[in-house]
Tab-separated table of C-alpha atoms in Angstrom:
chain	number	residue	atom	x	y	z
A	159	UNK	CA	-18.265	85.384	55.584
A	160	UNK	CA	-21.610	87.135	53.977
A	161	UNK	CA	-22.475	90.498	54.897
A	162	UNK	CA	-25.865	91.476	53.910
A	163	UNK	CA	-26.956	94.871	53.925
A	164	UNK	CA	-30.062	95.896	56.187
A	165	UNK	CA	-32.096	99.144	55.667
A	166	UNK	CA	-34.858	99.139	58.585
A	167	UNK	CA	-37.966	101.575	58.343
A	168	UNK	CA	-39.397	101.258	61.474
A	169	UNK	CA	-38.703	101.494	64.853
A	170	UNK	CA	-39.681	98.222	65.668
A	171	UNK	CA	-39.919	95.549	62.470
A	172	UNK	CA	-39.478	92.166	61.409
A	173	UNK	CA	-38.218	92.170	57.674
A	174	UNK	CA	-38.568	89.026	55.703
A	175	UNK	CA	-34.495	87.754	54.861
A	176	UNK	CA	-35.169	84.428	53.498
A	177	UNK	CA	-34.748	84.853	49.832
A	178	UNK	CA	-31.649	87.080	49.934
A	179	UNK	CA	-29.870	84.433	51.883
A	180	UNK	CA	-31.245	81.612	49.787
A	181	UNK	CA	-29.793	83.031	46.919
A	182	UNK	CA	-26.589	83.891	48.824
A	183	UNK	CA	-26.531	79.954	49.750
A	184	UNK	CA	-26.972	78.996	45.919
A	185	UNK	CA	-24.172	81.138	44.864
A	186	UNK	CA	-21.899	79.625	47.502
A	187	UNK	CA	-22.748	76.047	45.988
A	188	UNK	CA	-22.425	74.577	49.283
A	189	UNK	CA	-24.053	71.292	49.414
A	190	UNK	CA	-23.716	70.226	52.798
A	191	UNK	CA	-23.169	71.574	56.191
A	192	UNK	CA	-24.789	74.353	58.363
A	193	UNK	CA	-25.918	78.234	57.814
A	194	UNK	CA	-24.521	80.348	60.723
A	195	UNK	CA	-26.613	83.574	60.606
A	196	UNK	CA	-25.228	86.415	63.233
A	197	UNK	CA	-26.492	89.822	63.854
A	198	UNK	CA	-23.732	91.738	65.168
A	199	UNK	CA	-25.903	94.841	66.624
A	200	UNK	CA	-27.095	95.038	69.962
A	201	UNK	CA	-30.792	96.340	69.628
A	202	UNK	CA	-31.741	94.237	67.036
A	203	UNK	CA	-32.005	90.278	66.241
A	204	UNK	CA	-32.546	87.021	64.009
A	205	UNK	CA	-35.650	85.009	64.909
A	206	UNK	CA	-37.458	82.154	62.999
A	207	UNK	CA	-41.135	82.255	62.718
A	208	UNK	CA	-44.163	82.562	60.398
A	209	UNK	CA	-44.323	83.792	56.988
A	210	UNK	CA	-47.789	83.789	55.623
A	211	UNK	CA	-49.969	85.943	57.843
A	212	UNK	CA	-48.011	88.953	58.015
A	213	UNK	CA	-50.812	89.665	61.305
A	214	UNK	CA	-48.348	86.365	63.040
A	215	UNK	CA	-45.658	89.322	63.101
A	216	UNK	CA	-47.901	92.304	64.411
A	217	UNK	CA	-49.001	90.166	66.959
A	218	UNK	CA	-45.471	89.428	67.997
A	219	UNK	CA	-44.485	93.314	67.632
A	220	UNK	CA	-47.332	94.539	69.579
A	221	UNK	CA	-46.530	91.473	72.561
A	222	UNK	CA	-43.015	91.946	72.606
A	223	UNK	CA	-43.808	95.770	72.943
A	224	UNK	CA	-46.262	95.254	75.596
A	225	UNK	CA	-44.296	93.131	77.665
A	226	UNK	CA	-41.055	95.313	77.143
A	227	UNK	CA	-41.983	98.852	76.775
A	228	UNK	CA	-39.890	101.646	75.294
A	229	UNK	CA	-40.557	103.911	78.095
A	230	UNK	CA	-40.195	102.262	82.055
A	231	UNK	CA	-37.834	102.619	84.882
A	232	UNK	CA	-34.644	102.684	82.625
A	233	UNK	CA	-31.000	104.261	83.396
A	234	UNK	CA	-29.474	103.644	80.312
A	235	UNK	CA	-29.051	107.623	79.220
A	236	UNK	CA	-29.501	106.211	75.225
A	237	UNK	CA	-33.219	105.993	75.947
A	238	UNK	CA	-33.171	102.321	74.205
A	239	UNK	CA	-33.123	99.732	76.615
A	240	UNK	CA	-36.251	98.284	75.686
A	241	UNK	CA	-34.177	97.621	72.267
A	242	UNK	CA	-31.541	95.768	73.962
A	243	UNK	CA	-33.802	93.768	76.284
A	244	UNK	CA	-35.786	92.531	73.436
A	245	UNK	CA	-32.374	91.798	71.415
A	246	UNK	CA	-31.487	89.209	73.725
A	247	UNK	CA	-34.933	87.612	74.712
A	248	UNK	CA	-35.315	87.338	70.413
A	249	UNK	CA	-31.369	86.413	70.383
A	250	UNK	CA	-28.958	87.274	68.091
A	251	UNK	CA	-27.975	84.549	66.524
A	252	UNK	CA	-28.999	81.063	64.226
A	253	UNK	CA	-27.539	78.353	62.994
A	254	UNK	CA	-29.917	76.149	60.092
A	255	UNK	CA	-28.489	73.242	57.758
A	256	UNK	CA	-27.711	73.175	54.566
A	257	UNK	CA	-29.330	69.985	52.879
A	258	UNK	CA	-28.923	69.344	48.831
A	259	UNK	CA	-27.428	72.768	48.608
A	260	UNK	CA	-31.052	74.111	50.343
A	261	UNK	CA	-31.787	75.722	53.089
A	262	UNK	CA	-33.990	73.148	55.384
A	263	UNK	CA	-36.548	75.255	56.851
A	264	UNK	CA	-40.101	73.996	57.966
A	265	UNK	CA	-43.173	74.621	55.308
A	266	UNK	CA	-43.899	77.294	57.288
A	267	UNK	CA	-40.713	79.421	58.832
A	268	UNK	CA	-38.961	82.324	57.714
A	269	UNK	CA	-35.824	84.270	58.790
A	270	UNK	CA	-36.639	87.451	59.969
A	271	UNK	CA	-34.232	90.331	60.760
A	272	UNK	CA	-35.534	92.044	63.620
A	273	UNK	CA	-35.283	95.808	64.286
A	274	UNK	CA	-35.693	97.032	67.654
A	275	UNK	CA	-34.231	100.810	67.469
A	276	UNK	CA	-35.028	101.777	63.958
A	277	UNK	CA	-34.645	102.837	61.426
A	278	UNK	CA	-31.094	102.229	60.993
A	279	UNK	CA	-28.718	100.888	58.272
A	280	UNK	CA	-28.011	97.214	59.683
A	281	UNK	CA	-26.005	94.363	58.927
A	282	UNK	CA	-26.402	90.420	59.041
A	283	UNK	CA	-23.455	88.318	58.912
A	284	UNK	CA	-23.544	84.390	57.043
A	285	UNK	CA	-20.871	81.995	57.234
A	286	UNK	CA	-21.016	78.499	55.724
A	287	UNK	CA	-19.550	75.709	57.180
A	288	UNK	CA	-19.065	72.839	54.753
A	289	UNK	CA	-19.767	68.949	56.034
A	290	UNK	CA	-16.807	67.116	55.510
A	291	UNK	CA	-17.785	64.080	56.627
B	294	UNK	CA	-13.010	72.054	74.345
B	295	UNK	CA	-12.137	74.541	76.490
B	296	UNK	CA	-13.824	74.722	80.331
B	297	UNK	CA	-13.867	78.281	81.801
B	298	UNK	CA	-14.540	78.624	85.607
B	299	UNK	CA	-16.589	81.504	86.181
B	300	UNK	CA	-17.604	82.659	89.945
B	301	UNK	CA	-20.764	84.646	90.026
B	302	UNK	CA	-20.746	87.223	93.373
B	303	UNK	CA	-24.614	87.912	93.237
B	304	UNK	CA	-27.964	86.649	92.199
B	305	UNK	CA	-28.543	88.104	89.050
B	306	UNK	CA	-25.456	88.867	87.338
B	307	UNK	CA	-24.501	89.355	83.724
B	308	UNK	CA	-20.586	88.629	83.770
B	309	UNK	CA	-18.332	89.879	80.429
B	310	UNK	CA	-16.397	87.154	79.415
B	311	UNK	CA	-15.574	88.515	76.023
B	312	UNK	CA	-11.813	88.956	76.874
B	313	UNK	CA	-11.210	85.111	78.227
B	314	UNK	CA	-12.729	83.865	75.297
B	315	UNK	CA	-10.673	86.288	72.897
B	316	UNK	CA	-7.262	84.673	75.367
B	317	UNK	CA	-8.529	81.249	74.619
B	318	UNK	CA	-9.227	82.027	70.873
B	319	UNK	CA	-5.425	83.094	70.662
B	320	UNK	CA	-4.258	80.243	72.387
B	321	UNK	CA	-6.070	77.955	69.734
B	322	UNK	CA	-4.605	79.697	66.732
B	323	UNK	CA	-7.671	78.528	64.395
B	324	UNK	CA	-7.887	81.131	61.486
B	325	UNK	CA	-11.476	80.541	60.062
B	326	UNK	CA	-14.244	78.611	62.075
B	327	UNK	CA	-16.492	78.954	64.369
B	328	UNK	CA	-17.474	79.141	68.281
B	329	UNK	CA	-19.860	77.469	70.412
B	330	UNK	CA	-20.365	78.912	73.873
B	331	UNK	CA	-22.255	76.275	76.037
B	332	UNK	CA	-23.215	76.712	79.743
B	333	UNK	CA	-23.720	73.064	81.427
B	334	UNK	CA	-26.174	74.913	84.023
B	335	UNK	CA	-29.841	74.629	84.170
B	336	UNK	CA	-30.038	78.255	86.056
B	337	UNK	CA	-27.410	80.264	84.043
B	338	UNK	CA	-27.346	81.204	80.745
B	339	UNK	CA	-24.974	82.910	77.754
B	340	UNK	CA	-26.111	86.476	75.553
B	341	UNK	CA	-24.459	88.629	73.678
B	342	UNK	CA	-25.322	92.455	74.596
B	343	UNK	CA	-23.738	96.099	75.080
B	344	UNK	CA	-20.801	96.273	76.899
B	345	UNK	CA	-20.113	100.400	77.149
B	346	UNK	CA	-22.550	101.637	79.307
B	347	UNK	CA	-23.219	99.377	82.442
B	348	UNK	CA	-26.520	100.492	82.767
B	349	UNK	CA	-27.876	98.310	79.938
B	350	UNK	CA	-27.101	95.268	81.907
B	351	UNK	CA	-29.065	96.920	84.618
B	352	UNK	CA	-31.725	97.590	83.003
B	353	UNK	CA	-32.032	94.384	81.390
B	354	UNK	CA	-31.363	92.155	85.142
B	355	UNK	CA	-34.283	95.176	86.155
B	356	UNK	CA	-36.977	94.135	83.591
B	357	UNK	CA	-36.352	90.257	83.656
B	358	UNK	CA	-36.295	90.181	87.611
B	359	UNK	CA	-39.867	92.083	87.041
B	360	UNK	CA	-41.028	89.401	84.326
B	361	UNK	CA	-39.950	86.542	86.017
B	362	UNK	CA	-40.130	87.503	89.632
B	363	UNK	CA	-38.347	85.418	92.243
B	364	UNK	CA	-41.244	84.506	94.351
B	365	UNK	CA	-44.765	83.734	92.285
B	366	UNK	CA	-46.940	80.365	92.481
B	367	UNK	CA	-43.959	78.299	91.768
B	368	UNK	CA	-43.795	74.579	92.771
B	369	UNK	CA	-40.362	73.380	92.710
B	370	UNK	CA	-39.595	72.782	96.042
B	371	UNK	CA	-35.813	74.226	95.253
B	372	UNK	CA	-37.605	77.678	95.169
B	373	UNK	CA	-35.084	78.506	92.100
B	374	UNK	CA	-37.702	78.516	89.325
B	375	UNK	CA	-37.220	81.843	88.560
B	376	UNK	CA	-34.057	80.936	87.012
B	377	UNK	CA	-34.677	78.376	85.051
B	378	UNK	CA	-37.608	80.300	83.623
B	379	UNK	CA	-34.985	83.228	82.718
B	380	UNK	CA	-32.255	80.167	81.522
B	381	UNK	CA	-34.458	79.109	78.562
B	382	UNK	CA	-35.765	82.820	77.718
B	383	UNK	CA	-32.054	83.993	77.638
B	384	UNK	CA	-30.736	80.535	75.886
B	385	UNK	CA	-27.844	78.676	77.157
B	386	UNK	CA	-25.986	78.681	74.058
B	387	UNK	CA	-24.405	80.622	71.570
B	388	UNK	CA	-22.605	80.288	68.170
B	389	UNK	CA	-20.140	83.053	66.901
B	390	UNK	CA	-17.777	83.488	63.818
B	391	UNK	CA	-13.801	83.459	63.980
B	392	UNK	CA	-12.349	85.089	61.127
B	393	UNK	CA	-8.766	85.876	60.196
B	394	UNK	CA	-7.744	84.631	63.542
B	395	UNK	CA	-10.551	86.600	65.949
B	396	UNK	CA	-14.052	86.720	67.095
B	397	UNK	CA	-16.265	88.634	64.912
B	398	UNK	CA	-18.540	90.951	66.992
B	399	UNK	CA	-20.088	94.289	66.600
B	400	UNK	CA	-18.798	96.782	67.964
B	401	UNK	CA	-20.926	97.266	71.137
B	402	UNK	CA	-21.260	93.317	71.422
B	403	UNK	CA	-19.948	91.644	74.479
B	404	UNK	CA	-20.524	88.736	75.709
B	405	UNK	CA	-22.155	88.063	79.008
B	406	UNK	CA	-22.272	85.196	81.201
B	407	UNK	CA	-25.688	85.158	82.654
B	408	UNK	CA	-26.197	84.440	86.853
B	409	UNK	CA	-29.861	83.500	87.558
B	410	UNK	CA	-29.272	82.161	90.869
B	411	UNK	CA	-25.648	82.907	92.338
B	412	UNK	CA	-23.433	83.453	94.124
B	413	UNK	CA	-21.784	79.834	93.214
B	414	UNK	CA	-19.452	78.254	91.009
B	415	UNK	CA	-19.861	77.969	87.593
B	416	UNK	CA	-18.169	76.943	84.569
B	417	UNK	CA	-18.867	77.800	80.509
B	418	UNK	CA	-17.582	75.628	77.723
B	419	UNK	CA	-15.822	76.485	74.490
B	420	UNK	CA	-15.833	74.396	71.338
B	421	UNK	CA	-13.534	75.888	68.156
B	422	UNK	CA	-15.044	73.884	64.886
B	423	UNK	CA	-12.129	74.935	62.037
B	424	UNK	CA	-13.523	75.436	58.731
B	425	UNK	CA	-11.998	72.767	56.231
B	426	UNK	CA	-13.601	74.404	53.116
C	175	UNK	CA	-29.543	64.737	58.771
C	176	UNK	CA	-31.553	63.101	61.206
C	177	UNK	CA	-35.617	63.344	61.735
C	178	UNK	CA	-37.158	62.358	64.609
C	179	UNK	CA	-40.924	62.378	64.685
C	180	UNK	CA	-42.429	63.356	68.267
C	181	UNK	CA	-46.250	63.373	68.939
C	182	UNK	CA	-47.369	65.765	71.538
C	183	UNK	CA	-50.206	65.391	73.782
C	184	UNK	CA	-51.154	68.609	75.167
C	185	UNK	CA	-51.634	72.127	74.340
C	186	UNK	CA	-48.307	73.185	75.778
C	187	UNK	CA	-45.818	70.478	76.753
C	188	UNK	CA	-42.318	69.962	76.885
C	189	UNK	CA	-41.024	66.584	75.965
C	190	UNK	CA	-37.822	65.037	77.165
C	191	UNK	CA	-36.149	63.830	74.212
C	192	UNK	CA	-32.434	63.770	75.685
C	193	UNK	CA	-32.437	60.010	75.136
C	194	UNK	CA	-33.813	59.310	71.809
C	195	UNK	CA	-31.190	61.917	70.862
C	196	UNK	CA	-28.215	60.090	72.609
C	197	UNK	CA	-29.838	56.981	70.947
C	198	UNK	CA	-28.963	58.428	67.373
C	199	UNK	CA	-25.770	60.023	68.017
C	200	UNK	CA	-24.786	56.689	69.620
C	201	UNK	CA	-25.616	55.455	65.995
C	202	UNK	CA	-24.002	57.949	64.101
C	203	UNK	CA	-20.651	56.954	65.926
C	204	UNK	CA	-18.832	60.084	65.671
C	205	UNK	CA	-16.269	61.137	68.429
C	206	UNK	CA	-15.934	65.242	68.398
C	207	UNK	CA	-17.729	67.383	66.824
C	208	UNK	CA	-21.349	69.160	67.336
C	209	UNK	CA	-24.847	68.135	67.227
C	210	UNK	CA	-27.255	70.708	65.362
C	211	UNK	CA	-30.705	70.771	66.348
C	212	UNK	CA	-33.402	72.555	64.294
C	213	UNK	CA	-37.672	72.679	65.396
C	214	UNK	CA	-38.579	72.709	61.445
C	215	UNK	CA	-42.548	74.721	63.155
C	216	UNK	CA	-43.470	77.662	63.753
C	217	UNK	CA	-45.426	77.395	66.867
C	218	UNK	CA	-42.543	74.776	68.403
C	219	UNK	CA	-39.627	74.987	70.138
C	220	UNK	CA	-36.445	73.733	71.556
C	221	UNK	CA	-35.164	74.174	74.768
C	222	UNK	CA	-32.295	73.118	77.769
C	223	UNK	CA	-33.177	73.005	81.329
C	224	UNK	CA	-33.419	70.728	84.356
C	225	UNK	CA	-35.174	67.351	84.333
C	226	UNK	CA	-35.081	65.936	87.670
C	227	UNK	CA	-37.953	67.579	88.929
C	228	UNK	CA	-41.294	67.883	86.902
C	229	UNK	CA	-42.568	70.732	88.674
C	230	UNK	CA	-39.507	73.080	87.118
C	231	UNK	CA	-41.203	72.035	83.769
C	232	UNK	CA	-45.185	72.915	84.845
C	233	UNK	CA	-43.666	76.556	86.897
C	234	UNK	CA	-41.872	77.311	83.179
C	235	UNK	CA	-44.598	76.147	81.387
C	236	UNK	CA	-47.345	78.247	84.082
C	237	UNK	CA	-45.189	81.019	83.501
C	238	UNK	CA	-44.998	81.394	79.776
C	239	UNK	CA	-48.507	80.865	79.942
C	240	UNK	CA	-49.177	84.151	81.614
C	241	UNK	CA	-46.288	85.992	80.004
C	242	UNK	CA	-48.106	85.263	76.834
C	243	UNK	CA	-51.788	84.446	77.368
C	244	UNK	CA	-53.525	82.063	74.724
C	245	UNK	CA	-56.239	84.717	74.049
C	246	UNK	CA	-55.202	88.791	73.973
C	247	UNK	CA	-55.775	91.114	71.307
C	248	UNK	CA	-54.142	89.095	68.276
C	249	UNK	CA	-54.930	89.488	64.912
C	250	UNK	CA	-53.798	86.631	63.559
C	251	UNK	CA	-56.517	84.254	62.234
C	252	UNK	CA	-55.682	80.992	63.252
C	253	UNK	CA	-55.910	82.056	66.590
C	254	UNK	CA	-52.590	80.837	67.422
C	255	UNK	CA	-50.704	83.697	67.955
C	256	UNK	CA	-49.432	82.633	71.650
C	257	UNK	CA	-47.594	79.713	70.001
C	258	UNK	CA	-46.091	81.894	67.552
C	259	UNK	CA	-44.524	84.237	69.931
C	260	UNK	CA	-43.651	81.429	72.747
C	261	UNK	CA	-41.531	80.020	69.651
C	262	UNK	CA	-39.048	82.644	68.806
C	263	UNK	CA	-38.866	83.720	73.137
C	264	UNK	CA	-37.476	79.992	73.704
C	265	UNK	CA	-36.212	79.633	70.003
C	266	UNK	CA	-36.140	76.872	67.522
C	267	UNK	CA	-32.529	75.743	67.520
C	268	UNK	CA	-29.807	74.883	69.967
C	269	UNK	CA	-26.147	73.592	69.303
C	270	UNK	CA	-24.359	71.182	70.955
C	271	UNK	CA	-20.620	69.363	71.946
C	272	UNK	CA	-20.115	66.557	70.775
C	273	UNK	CA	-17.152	64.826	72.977
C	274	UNK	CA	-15.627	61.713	73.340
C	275	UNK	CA	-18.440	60.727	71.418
C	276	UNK	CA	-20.921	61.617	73.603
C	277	UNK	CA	-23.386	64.920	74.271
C	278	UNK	CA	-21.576	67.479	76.030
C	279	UNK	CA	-24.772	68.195	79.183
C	280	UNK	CA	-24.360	69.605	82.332
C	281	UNK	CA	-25.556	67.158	85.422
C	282	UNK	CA	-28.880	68.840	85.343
C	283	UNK	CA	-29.689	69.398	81.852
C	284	UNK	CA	-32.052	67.852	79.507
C	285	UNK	CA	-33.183	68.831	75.791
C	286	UNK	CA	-36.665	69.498	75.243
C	287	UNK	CA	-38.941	69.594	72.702
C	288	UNK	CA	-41.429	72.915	73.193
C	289	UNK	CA	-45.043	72.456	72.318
C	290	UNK	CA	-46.972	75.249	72.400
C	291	UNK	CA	-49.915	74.406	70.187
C	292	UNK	CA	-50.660	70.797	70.238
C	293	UNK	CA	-51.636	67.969	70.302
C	294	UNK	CA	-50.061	67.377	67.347
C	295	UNK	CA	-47.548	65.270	65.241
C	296	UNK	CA	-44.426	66.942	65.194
C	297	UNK	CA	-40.960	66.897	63.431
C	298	UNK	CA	-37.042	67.830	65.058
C	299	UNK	CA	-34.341	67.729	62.592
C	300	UNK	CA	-30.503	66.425	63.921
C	301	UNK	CA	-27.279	67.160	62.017
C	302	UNK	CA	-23.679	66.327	62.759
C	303	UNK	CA	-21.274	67.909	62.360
C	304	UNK	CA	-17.523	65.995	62.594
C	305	UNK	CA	-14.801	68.038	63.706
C	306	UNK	CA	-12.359	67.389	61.488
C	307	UNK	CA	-9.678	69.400	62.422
């Protein structure tokens, strides 16, 4: 297992964590088999989505904000339910394959680690499962 | 793989099932792998959230019961819609590490069976993949 | 790895591709293990839920719709931004049992391929993983 090291500096932020696990992947010289990517916090999340218009992931902030506000009818006496909520509509988890010792993404995707209840120091677990077929 | 039977006593419901699975994980005595939580129901679902304050899973049944409301313009003739709407937002499976001979979570992560339309019967199935490499 | 091409016809769709999926692993003839899926787009998606009756697709489809309107204030040039954010709420992977070498569904469920910015010529990746243990 990988543990990458997450500094968030927003409350609410999608940070770009393609290249660090690329090269994470290369080092492991894995040719085969699949990427499981976990986030093992509770108010935050891995999603896959656009990279090149960074206005693809304000839009998706300012929805996701709008349609789960930080301020509503909430008990929870931490004050970040909203966090949570989002967490598991985004999900916490991903699993991507491992093809010529690449990642196989889309032309388009990235992996973003998504901050809900920032900023915090965060973590992102990898694991590599080899093919042994 | 491993069937759980899980019986849902409400509507909306978000179950923790975190210790069965840790039993069954035990059982299987698989040092290094992984986990794949699958629920075979079209109106349940499987997330991983808080566990220590029970007003997070309030909350969060609050604000998806107020996103997807029970009764709108739906069609299906069942009248369940509503839960299979939340099903696919929440995600009916999920994919976890096992390390050194246990589940690696965070340390507020639990996870949650996810009633959309109880009370019934239900079941969730486990799948232990070892890792070879 | 396994590519299956899909063509969609509508703006928003979802496409029952449970049986050109059994089709392949049927191929692939392996007996345990688990089936990766992967949406290589950014404005796709992959999802389980009921196919018997087509109206639980158009009420899921009619409610995404209004959850996240086509036109709002988005940035984003390409006008797309909907799609974008549809993608990561339903998510662009799902993983499944592979058993007695068939797919591991419940009665009711089917596998789905999301459009939410078509029509267009589309991609879904398939791995398999053996279980070798």
């Amino acid at each position: 297992m990988i543990t990458l090291n997450i500094n968030s500096n927003k409350k609410v932020e999608m940070i770009d964590v393609t290249g660090i696990i690329k090269d994470k992947l290369r080092e492991a010289k894995v040719e085969n088999g699949l990427l499981l990517i976990n986030v093992p916090h509770t108010t935050a999340a891995v999603t896959i989505n656009e990279s090149a218009d960074p206005d693809v992931r304000r839009d998706m902030i300012n929805k996701i904000n709008e349609l789960v506000p930080f301020n509503d009818a909430y008990k929870h006496i931490e004050g970040n339910s909203a966090a949570h909520i989002k967490s598991t509509l985004y999900g916490s988890s991903e699993c991507l394959m491992i093809e010529k010792s690449d990642l196989k993404l889309g032309t388009w995707q990235a992996i973003y680690f998504c901050e809900f209840d920032g900023p915090r120091q965060r973590k992102m677990n990898l694991k590599i499962i080899e093919n042994s077929s």
